[in-house]
PDB file of C-alpha atoms in Angstrom:
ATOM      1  CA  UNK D 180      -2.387  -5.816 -25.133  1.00 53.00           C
ATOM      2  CA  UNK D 181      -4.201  -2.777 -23.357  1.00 61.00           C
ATOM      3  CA  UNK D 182      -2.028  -0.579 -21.067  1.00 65.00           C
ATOM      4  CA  UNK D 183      -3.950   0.864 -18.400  1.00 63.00           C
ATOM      5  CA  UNK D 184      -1.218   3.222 -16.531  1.00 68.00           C
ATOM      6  CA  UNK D 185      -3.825   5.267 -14.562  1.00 79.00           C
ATOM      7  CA  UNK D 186      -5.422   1.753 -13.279  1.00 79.00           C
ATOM      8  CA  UNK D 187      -2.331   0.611 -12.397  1.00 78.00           C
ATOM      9  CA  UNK D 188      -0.884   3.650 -10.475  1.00 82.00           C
ATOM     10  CA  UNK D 189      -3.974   2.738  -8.687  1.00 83.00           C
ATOM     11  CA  UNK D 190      -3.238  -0.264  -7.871  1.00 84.00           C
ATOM     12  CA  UNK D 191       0.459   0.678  -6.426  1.00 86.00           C
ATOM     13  CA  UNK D 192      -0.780   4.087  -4.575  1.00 88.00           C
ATOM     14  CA  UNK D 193      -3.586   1.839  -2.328  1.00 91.00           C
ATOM     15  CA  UNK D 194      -0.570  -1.185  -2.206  1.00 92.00           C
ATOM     16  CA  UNK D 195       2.025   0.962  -0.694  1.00 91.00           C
ATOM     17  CA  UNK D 196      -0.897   2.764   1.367  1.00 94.00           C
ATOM     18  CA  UNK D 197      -2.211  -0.556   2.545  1.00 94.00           C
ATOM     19  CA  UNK D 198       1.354  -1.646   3.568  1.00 95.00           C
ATOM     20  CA  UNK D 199       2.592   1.901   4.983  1.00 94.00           C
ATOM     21  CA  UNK D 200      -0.888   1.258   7.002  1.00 95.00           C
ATOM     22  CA  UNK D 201       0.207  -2.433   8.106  1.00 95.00           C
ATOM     23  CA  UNK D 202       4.045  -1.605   9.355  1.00 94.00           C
ATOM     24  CA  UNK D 203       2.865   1.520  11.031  1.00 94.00           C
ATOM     25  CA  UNK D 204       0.223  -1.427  13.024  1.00 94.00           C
ATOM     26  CA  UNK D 205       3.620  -3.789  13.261  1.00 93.00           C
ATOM     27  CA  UNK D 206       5.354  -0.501  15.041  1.00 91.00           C
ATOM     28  CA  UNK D 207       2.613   0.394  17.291  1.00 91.00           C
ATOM     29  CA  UNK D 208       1.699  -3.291  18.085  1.00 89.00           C
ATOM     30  CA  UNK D 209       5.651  -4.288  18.776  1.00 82.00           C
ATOM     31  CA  UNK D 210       5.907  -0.641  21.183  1.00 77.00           C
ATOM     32  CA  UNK D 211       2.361  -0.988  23.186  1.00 70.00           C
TER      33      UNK D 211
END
């Protein structure tokens, strides 16, 4: 099996990043 750590960190920073992105939109949607 090939391990691809760096790939994968990518994968996690722009998953957290796209959620961060989406409850920050679920804040300001629920306060406006």
């Amino acid at each position: 099996m090939l391990h691809l750590p760096s790939y994968c960190h990518i994968i996690n920073g722009f998953y957290l990043q796209s959620f961060s992105i989406y409850l920050l939109t679920l804040l300001t949607n629920f306060f406006y």
